[in-house]
Structures are given as C-alpha cells and as structure tokens.
XYZ file of C-alpha atoms in Angstrom:
478
model
C -25.835 14.921 9.496
C -24.890 14.040 5.934
C -23.457 10.581 5.178
C -20.537 9.899 2.856
C -19.025 6.593 1.757
C -15.232 6.651 1.594
C -13.773 3.762 -0.395
C -10.183 3.533 0.842
C -8.004 0.923 -0.848
C -4.602 0.083 0.574
C -1.898 -2.242 -0.640
C -2.989 -5.067 1.668
C -6.668 -4.355 2.388
C -9.613 -2.282 1.296
C -12.366 -0.753 3.363
C -15.571 1.177 2.912
C -15.995 3.718 5.684
C -19.035 5.871 6.389
C -18.432 9.438 7.482
C -21.225 11.486 9.022
C -20.596 15.199 8.915
C -22.435 18.067 10.579
C -21.480 21.704 11.048
C -19.387 20.885 14.139
C -19.289 17.091 14.081
C -17.441 14.345 12.258
C -17.963 10.642 12.897
C -16.395 7.722 11.042
C -17.397 4.063 11.144
C -16.335 0.994 9.212
C -18.983 -0.580 6.999
C -16.886 -3.330 5.414
C -13.243 -4.406 5.228
C -11.842 -6.876 2.726
C -8.410 -8.245 1.791
C -6.367 -7.014 -1.131
C -4.216 -9.958 -2.149
C -2.036 -9.729 -5.252
C -1.832 -12.883 -7.339
C 1.279 -14.264 -9.009
C 0.443 -15.679 -12.441
C 2.858 -16.948 -15.130
C 3.298 -13.465 -16.599
C 4.019 -11.804 -13.231
C 2.429 -10.178 -10.174
C -1.095 -8.842 -10.712
C -3.858 -7.125 -8.733
C -7.140 -8.980 -8.257
C -9.107 -5.948 -9.380
C -12.382 -7.861 -9.766
C -12.110 -8.989 -6.157
C -11.495 -5.374 -5.151
C -14.529 -4.162 -7.075
C -16.670 -6.871 -5.483
C -15.436 -5.677 -2.086
C -16.414 -2.108 -2.969
C -19.927 -3.199 -3.962
C -20.278 -5.266 -0.791
C -19.120 -2.267 1.212
C -21.595 0.110 -0.390
C -24.360 -2.378 0.346
C -23.235 -2.575 3.985
C -22.929 1.209 4.239
C -26.611 1.808 3.614
C -27.988 4.968 2.068
C -25.300 7.609 1.563
C -25.301 11.043 -0.019
C -22.057 10.671 -1.967
C -19.184 8.260 -2.682
C -15.450 8.930 -3.062
C -12.561 6.560 -3.865
C -8.886 6.754 -2.925
C -6.179 4.131 -3.369
C -2.452 3.586 -3.727
C -0.704 5.299 -6.617
C 1.074 4.565 -9.939
C -0.795 1.385 -11.033
C -3.421 1.368 -13.763
C -5.784 -0.640 -15.929
C -5.974 -0.534 -19.716
C -9.286 -0.417 -21.586
C -9.982 -1.398 -25.197
C -12.083 0.650 -27.621
C -15.264 -0.818 -26.130
C -14.251 0.243 -22.620
C -13.492 -3.316 -21.486
C -10.541 -4.047 -19.209
C -7.541 -5.617 -20.947
C -6.256 -8.021 -18.303
C -5.537 -7.617 -14.620
C -3.549 -4.506 -13.665
C 0.150 -5.110 -13.023
C 1.338 -4.789 -9.411
C 3.981 -2.135 -8.752
C 6.189 -4.787 -7.123
C 6.306 -6.739 -10.393
C 9.781 -7.080 -11.890
C 8.934 -5.738 -15.350
C 10.457 -2.286 -14.698
C 13.927 -3.568 -13.827
C 16.427 -1.645 -15.939
C 13.730 0.495 -17.581
C 14.695 3.756 -15.894
C 18.120 3.700 -17.546
C 16.441 3.399 -20.963
C 14.222 6.399 -20.175
C 17.197 8.443 -18.944
C 19.000 7.769 -22.230
C 16.341 9.967 -23.862
C 15.464 12.312 -20.988
C 18.340 12.440 -18.476
C 17.358 11.953 -14.851
C 18.155 15.560 -13.923
C 15.972 16.912 -16.752
C 13.165 14.533 -15.837
C 13.217 15.733 -12.243
C 13.326 19.395 -13.243
C 10.242 18.839 -15.412
C 8.158 16.586 -13.140
C 9.639 16.889 -9.644
C 9.160 13.197 -9.000
C 11.683 11.109 -7.104
C 13.122 8.026 -8.723
C 11.118 4.917 -7.951
C 11.344 1.928 -10.287
C 7.566 1.497 -10.350
C 6.541 5.034 -11.407
C 3.820 4.913 -14.048
C 6.190 6.395 -16.604
C 8.496 3.377 -16.280
C 5.583 0.926 -16.238
C 4.184 2.318 -19.486
C 7.664 2.259 -21.043
C 8.092 -1.375 -19.974
C 4.734 -2.237 -21.587
C 5.511 -0.478 -24.864
C 6.019 -3.617 -26.965
C 3.088 -5.576 -25.501
C -0.038 -6.539 -27.398
C -2.115 -5.240 -24.482
C -0.821 -1.683 -24.738
C -1.166 -1.801 -28.517
C -4.882 -2.569 -28.099
C -5.425 0.002 -25.351
C -7.478 3.108 -26.015
C -7.610 4.353 -22.421
C -5.404 4.149 -19.328
C -7.132 4.648 -15.975
C -5.324 4.800 -12.649
C -6.755 2.407 -10.064
C -9.261 4.702 -8.301
C -10.335 6.125 -11.653
C -10.890 2.612 -12.997
C -13.210 1.733 -10.114
C -14.972 5.082 -10.437
C -15.535 4.296 -14.116
C -17.100 0.945 -13.268
C -19.377 2.639 -10.739
C -20.445 5.548 -12.946
C -19.582 4.829 -16.579
C -17.607 8.106 -16.702
C -13.844 8.404 -17.193
C -11.457 10.900 -15.646
C -7.935 11.191 -14.247
C -7.801 12.693 -10.762
C -4.906 15.121 -10.356
C -3.321 14.070 -7.035
C -2.910 10.508 -8.276
C -1.879 11.656 -11.755
C 0.955 13.582 -10.116
C 2.577 10.240 -9.179
C 2.842 9.116 -12.819
C 5.958 11.262 -13.539
C 3.962 12.788 -16.378
C 2.640 15.897 -14.554
C 4.375 19.279 -14.259
C 3.931 20.292 -10.583
C 4.276 23.981 -11.459
C 1.438 24.088 -13.995
C -0.531 21.213 -12.392
C -1.056 19.912 -15.939
C 0.557 17.254 -18.115
C 4.298 17.457 -18.792
C 3.745 17.547 -22.525
C 7.419 17.901 -23.459
C 8.458 14.832 -21.450
C 5.678 12.702 -22.910
C 6.502 13.784 -26.468
C 10.222 13.025 -26.115
C 9.463 9.564 -24.700
C 6.773 8.744 -27.252
C 3.998 8.426 -24.642
C 0.538 9.200 -25.978
C -1.196 11.410 -23.409
C -4.411 10.747 -25.320
C -4.493 7.445 -23.432
C -5.378 9.407 -20.301
C -8.866 10.683 -19.556
C -9.325 14.430 -18.825
C -7.931 15.665 -15.523
C -10.199 16.119 -12.520
C -9.493 18.023 -9.313
C -10.515 17.011 -5.782
C -14.115 18.063 -5.294
C -15.054 17.744 -8.971
C -18.134 15.662 -9.814
C -17.259 12.201 -11.202
C -20.721 10.982 -12.222
C -23.505 9.128 -10.436
C -23.870 5.451 -9.586
C -25.127 3.453 -12.555
C -28.596 1.856 -12.277
C -26.980 -1.608 -12.161
C -24.814 -0.518 -9.218
C -27.830 0.897 -7.397
C -29.666 -2.388 -7.894
C -26.735 -4.469 -6.661
C -26.053 -2.312 -3.594
C -29.647 -1.537 -2.664
C -29.018 2.207 -2.714
C -31.598 4.705 -3.911
C -30.382 7.074 -6.589
C -29.196 9.432 -7.623
C -25.993 8.928 -5.628
C -23.191 11.185 -6.882
C -19.546 10.099 -6.950
C -17.125 12.886 -6.054
C -13.472 13.066 -7.070
C -11.458 13.257 -3.847
C -7.709 13.272 -3.277
C -7.696 9.872 -4.948
C -4.084 9.139 -4.033
C -4.532 7.869 -0.484
C -1.555 9.924 0.693
C -3.177 13.099 -0.650
C -6.326 12.301 1.338
C -4.268 11.391 4.415
C -2.264 14.632 4.311
C -5.511 16.593 3.956
C -6.521 14.989 7.271
C -3.364 16.022 9.170
C -4.753 17.892 12.218
C -2.187 20.694 12.121
C -3.062 24.184 13.456
C -0.424 25.952 11.326
C 2.118 25.277 8.590
C 5.183 24.527 10.782
C 4.722 20.776 10.713
C 6.082 17.665 9.066
C 3.877 14.665 8.411
C 4.500 10.950 8.259
C 1.771 8.843 6.679
C 2.438 5.426 8.151
C 1.297 2.065 6.898
C 2.736 -0.360 4.373
C 4.791 2.657 3.288
C 6.022 5.632 5.283
C 5.612 8.898 3.383
C 7.505 11.578 5.275
C 7.714 15.220 4.352
C 6.183 18.700 4.242
C 3.197 20.494 2.768
C 4.424 23.372 0.595
C 3.010 26.069 -1.663
C 5.452 25.335 -4.510
C 7.635 22.418 -5.646
C 11.333 22.116 -4.854
C 13.027 21.181 -8.130
C 16.694 21.673 -7.308
C 19.393 19.183 -8.170
C 20.097 18.811 -4.436
C 16.477 17.804 -3.913
C 16.724 15.216 -6.685
C 19.919 13.792 -5.217
C 18.141 13.452 -1.862
C 15.340 11.530 -3.631
C 12.465 13.802 -2.626
C 9.278 13.883 -4.612
C 6.830 16.700 -5.377
C 3.303 15.298 -5.529
C 0.192 17.427 -5.686
C -2.284 17.923 -2.870
C -5.445 19.858 -2.178
C -5.884 23.560 -2.842
C -2.688 24.108 -4.800
C -0.439 22.459 -2.231
C 2.589 20.274 -2.941
C 3.373 17.139 -0.939
C 7.142 17.313 -0.692
C 8.135 13.914 0.661
C 10.354 10.875 0.598
C 9.075 7.316 0.187
C 10.318 4.996 2.941
C 9.722 1.251 2.857
C 7.520 1.479 5.966
C 5.823 -1.251 7.957
C 6.044 -3.504 4.894
C 9.308 -4.683 6.439
C 7.553 -5.837 9.600
C 4.483 -7.153 7.744
C 6.665 -9.426 5.631
C 8.597 -10.645 8.675
C 5.390 -11.377 10.597
C 4.128 -13.326 7.589
C 7.379 -15.309 7.461
C 7.129 -16.071 11.197
C 3.636 -17.523 10.870
C 1.669 -14.493 12.118
C 2.637 -14.399 15.823
C 0.754 -12.166 18.273
C 1.773 -8.640 17.267
C 1.145 -7.046 20.665
C 3.445 -9.506 22.408
C 6.076 -9.104 19.687
C 6.093 -5.306 20.065
C 6.305 -5.602 23.857
C 9.360 -7.858 23.545
C 10.859 -5.514 20.940
C 10.476 -2.564 23.328
C 12.770 -4.402 25.770
C 15.416 -5.267 23.163
C 18.620 -3.158 23.021
C 18.073 0.130 21.208
C 19.909 0.958 17.972
C 22.036 -2.185 18.162
C 21.598 -2.700 14.410
C 19.897 -0.555 11.777
C 19.246 -0.887 8.051
C 18.405 1.609 5.315
C 14.590 1.565 5.320
C 14.552 3.338 1.942
C 16.642 0.654 0.216
C 14.939 -0.820 -2.871
C 16.526 -4.148 -1.902
C 13.570 -4.603 0.461
C 10.907 -3.873 -2.179
C 10.111 -7.418 -3.307
C 8.179 -9.841 -1.069
C 9.686 -12.916 0.563
C 12.492 -13.897 2.988
C 12.443 -10.520 4.746
C 14.021 -11.679 8.058
C 16.936 -13.206 6.153
C 17.379 -10.108 3.991
C 17.438 -7.815 7.025
C 19.978 -10.113 8.720
C 22.134 -10.072 5.595
C 22.041 -6.261 5.418
C 23.241 -6.100 9.029
C 25.963 -8.655 8.341
C 27.245 -6.827 5.250
C 27.383 -3.515 7.143
C 29.393 -5.105 9.965
C 26.675 -4.771 12.605
C 25.405 -7.435 15.025
C 22.925 -9.716 13.279
C 19.531 -9.747 15.034
C 18.570 -13.310 15.966
C 15.116 -13.444 17.545
C 11.874 -12.026 16.105
C 11.945 -9.388 18.856
C 15.466 -8.302 17.861
C 14.542 -8.162 14.164
C 11.419 -6.168 15.027
C 13.438 -3.690 17.095
C 15.909 -3.353 14.214
C 13.028 -2.554 11.847
C 11.377 0.010 14.133
C 14.670 1.717 14.997
C 15.476 1.822 11.273
C 12.097 3.331 10.404
C 12.422 5.981 13.121
C 15.909 6.770 11.818
C 14.564 7.090 8.263
C 11.758 9.343 9.531
C 14.346 11.549 11.262
C 16.466 11.838 8.133
C 13.484 12.598 5.878
C 12.131 15.312 8.177
C 15.521 16.960 8.626
C 16.416 16.754 4.934
C 13.037 18.174 3.873
C 13.321 21.028 6.381
C 16.765 21.919 5.028
C 16.023 21.524 1.315
C 12.758 23.481 1.437
C 13.873 26.091 3.974
C 10.728 25.267 5.927
C 11.020 25.101 9.758
C 9.339 22.221 11.574
C 8.103 22.378 15.176
C 5.991 19.207 15.368
C 5.676 15.913 13.508
C 2.188 14.602 12.745
C 1.931 10.857 12.234
C -1.280 9.628 10.600
C -2.485 6.289 9.252
C -2.459 2.702 10.425
C 1.076 2.886 11.813
C -0.137 5.204 14.585
C -1.480 2.088 16.327
C 2.191 1.158 16.872
C 2.989 3.214 19.973
C 6.612 2.061 19.994
C 7.187 3.377 16.472
C 5.554 6.714 17.375
C 7.725 7.124 20.482
C 10.906 6.133 18.657
C 10.094 8.667 15.929
C 9.726 11.426 18.548
C 13.038 10.343 20.108
C 14.838 10.237 16.769
C 13.516 13.562 15.487
C 13.908 15.325 18.838
C 10.445 16.792 18.247
C 6.992 16.192 19.688
C 4.912 13.722 17.696
C 1.132 13.951 17.465
C -0.291 10.585 16.388
C -3.674 10.287 14.739
C -6.067 10.001 13.140
C -5.569 6.349 12.258
C -8.035 6.402 9.352
C -6.630 9.628 7.926
C -7.100 8.712 4.262
C -10.773 7.876 4.779
C -11.320 11.078 6.771
C -9.658 13.214 4.104
C -11.811 11.442 1.512
C -14.986 12.201 3.513
C -14.061 15.825 4.157
C -13.495 16.590 0.467
C -16.943 15.192 -0.273
C -18.432 17.242 2.580
C -16.670 20.354 1.336
C -18.194 19.919 -2.100
C -21.569 20.038 -0.297
C -20.603 23.201 1.578
C -20.487 21.547 5.012
C -16.849 22.432 5.713
C -14.672 25.273 4.529
C -11.099 25.454 3.323
C -8.238 23.113 4.198
C -7.633 24.947 7.487
C -11.318 24.549 8.353
C -11.152 20.827 7.609
C -8.191 20.497 9.952
C -9.878 22.447 12.759
C -12.802 20.025 12.585
C -10.377 17.105 12.895
C -8.657 18.625 15.936
C -12.050 19.112 17.589
C -13.450 15.652 16.853
C -10.688 13.046 16.496
C -8.674 11.286 19.242
C -4.988 12.251 19.108
C -2.010 11.001 21.156
C 1.064 13.109 21.934
C 4.588 11.706 22.327
C 7.384 13.833 23.745
C 11.007 13.087 22.775
C 13.077 11.257 25.384
C 16.772 11.905 25.824
C 19.039 13.597 23.343
C 19.416 12.808 19.650
C 23.150 12.083 19.780
C 22.744 8.298 19.674
C 20.453 8.663 16.639
C 23.031 10.858 14.952
C 25.655 8.214 15.656
C 23.435 5.460 14.260
C 22.855 7.533 11.111
C 26.601 7.997 10.672
C 27.164 4.284 11.209
C 24.600 3.446 8.549
C 26.234 5.883 6.138
C 29.597 4.221 6.727
C 31.199 7.218 8.441
C-alpha cells in the first residue's frame, strides 16, 4: 500500500491524516490534530498562520515516511508576499469586519448581476474580491508582489514553489466558471492586478517537493513530492461523496454547511443569483453548485458561551425538546461574527414573533431544526434551478457525527440521507494524490472505492414534510 499525507485545515482545527491506498483498499488514520485559533489584534481578526505551519510540520513528523503530501483548507483567505517572498503580516480572517460596505463599492463599477454572470459566485461579504478591494489603500498591499491563498501559501513554505490551485481560486470571485480561467474583464474593470496571483494549478498537478530544511525538521527521507489536490476543503469533500450515480445532493457539514449539487456546467441565471447559489469548481470539469449555510458554527459558538457542556448530553436533551417550535434563518449573515450567539438566536426568535428558546437544550433544538430547514430549502432550490433531480442526500464531514442533525435533515428533505465519511476532505485529498500515482481511476472509480471501504449510515425520512413546509412559510413571514 502507498502512503499519503493529507493536510486538512479547517476553520477551528487542523489535522494531518495518513491515507494508505491499495488497488482495492483505503485506510485513513490521524497522525496529528492541532487547534486553529484566530487572534484578535488591534488592527482586527487574524489567522495564526505560523502556528498552523508548525502544526503541519509536527503532523508530517508524526505521520512518518509518506510517498506524497497534499494540502486543503478553507477558502477565500490569503497571505501577501513581498518581492523577497517573505510574508507581509498575518493573513486576515474572513470574519474580520474590514469588508463591511465594500460590496456596494464593487457593484458601483460592476453591478451585482453582471458580476454573477461573469463569475457565478454567490454574494458573501468575505469573498476574496471584496477582501482585496478593502485592502486597496493599505501599505501591505502596496508592497505585495504575490498573493497566495492559504493552502498555496503553506505549499510554498514546504516546497519553495508558488501556484494557485483552481478549486480554491474559484472562490475568489475572479474565476470564470465556464472557461475555468481568470475572469480577466472583471479584474480589469475593478483595477485588480491578476499578476499578483501565481499560475493556476489543477488537482493532480505536481506542486514541488519538500525542501531539504523541511525534510530535516520532519525526519522524512526525500524526495517527497507535494501534489496539488482539491485544495478547497469542500472540493476535496465533494470528491469523496460516495454516490453511485449523479442523482444526488450533498451537504458538507462542519463549521459551515455547503449544500448543493455536482453539475457539468454552471448555472448563471438571474434566478440563481437571487437565490444566492454559487458555482465553484470541482474535479474533472465539474461545478459545485451550492449555497453556503452558517452550519454548526451556530452551535459551536453557543457551546463556547455555555462553558463547553457535555455535547452528547446536550444533544440527547435537544432530541426530546419540542420540534420546530422556533426556527431562524441559518443563512443570515447576522450570525457570521463570533460572540453572544445564544442571545442573538433568542433575539431573532423574538423579532419574528416565535417562542424564545430558554434552556441550552431548547436553543440547540432551534439550531438543529433551523439547519435541517436550511438544508431542505437549499436542496429543493438547487434541484429546481438546475433542473437536476435528486433521489438521495449525501452528508459528509464532521457534522455526520451529529445523528440528530442527520435524521432531521432526512425528515425535512423527505429523502433518504446517507451519512459519511466523516473525514471526507482528507479522503478526497488522499484519493487525488493516489490517482496521480495511477492507483485509482476517474471520479466514479474513486467513489466506488469509498463505498466499498468506508462506514456509512443511512437515515430514512420520518413522517411527512408538511410541518417543515409550514415552518419554512413561517420563517418567510407568510
């Protein structure tokens, strides 16, 4: 069996996983896990990228000898390098407030409808396009000679080579999803220098080899190649959806919920823009047509505010709380910033005229019902807008450990849910590396291997969907 190190960086933690792949086998184990804690400094919210890099090196040391390395992470954020290749300050966190009001300035030059028609990306205040626009007058951007998205920055530190991986680049709002190349017209109109970006790479492309200093620090024996994978963690996770055919929806669950379809072409209609769907790029010419939902961030922030109670007990109590008593819009940007989440959820219920949840169990049930409702709406909207029938919903990622959320999603959608794998992003990362070595075939072959080797849990819908329809109408004010 061949061994691959998958560096998988999430918004709250990072991990280095080791995948061992044979012709009919796939095993995954955790070598090292480390926290990813943003830091608030006087100028705003920043990523501790040096701490992340140290965690990656520690993880590679713990992994032992591997045949290749791949890195995936969250999207949109970046580091700036000067002309010597040195990092200019800590990368800004996407939850930082610097992009407030920036989108309206961009739309004054390129109207929102034109921007969507050109890039297919949903509005999110933290898209790279808005971050770069917000940084336009800063000394840091003036000094910058290169912009590297987060996984590309860490790859550069490991190898000394610079590139921009396509699946992550497609979240910048500077890529044309039809040509799978830069949206040159948009960048020119907005005065964004695409020369800041390194050349595009595709999943499976070589990204260099570990530098001698990295080999010495990790104890690995070279050469160890680094392979470009689907470096946006959602791209890797969707590649690891164990679907036997194309009639499926997926929900990548974790800090965020990314719910949608895998398509052959983008959907760039005005109706799609109004529904806030995004067209991000995936493996093998696919498009990830999805909606961003706030996800388990809502519960994570509440648990933090409550002093980290036992999560298993909390979910058990939530399962006994009244269903659909109160729901909130889990896509609302009002929940984006950290802090005071229980109070903000209570206020949203109060303003909408619903009963205000009092206990942690009631708040938790409100959150999980709201997420299931948002999953239902995203799946149904995507199916309608893309003309793509859905027979099953695949849930992957860390949220699949939450059996209550999986069951509520099946109930809300009125469709069977297949949950797993939990470490989908790491598995997709590993499989792209293995494919570059010829150990697995096309995307369908990757998925067959997952079905044959990974534990999956099925949830059948209970009862009708009428009460979910009523809750949706209540939330919409009808």
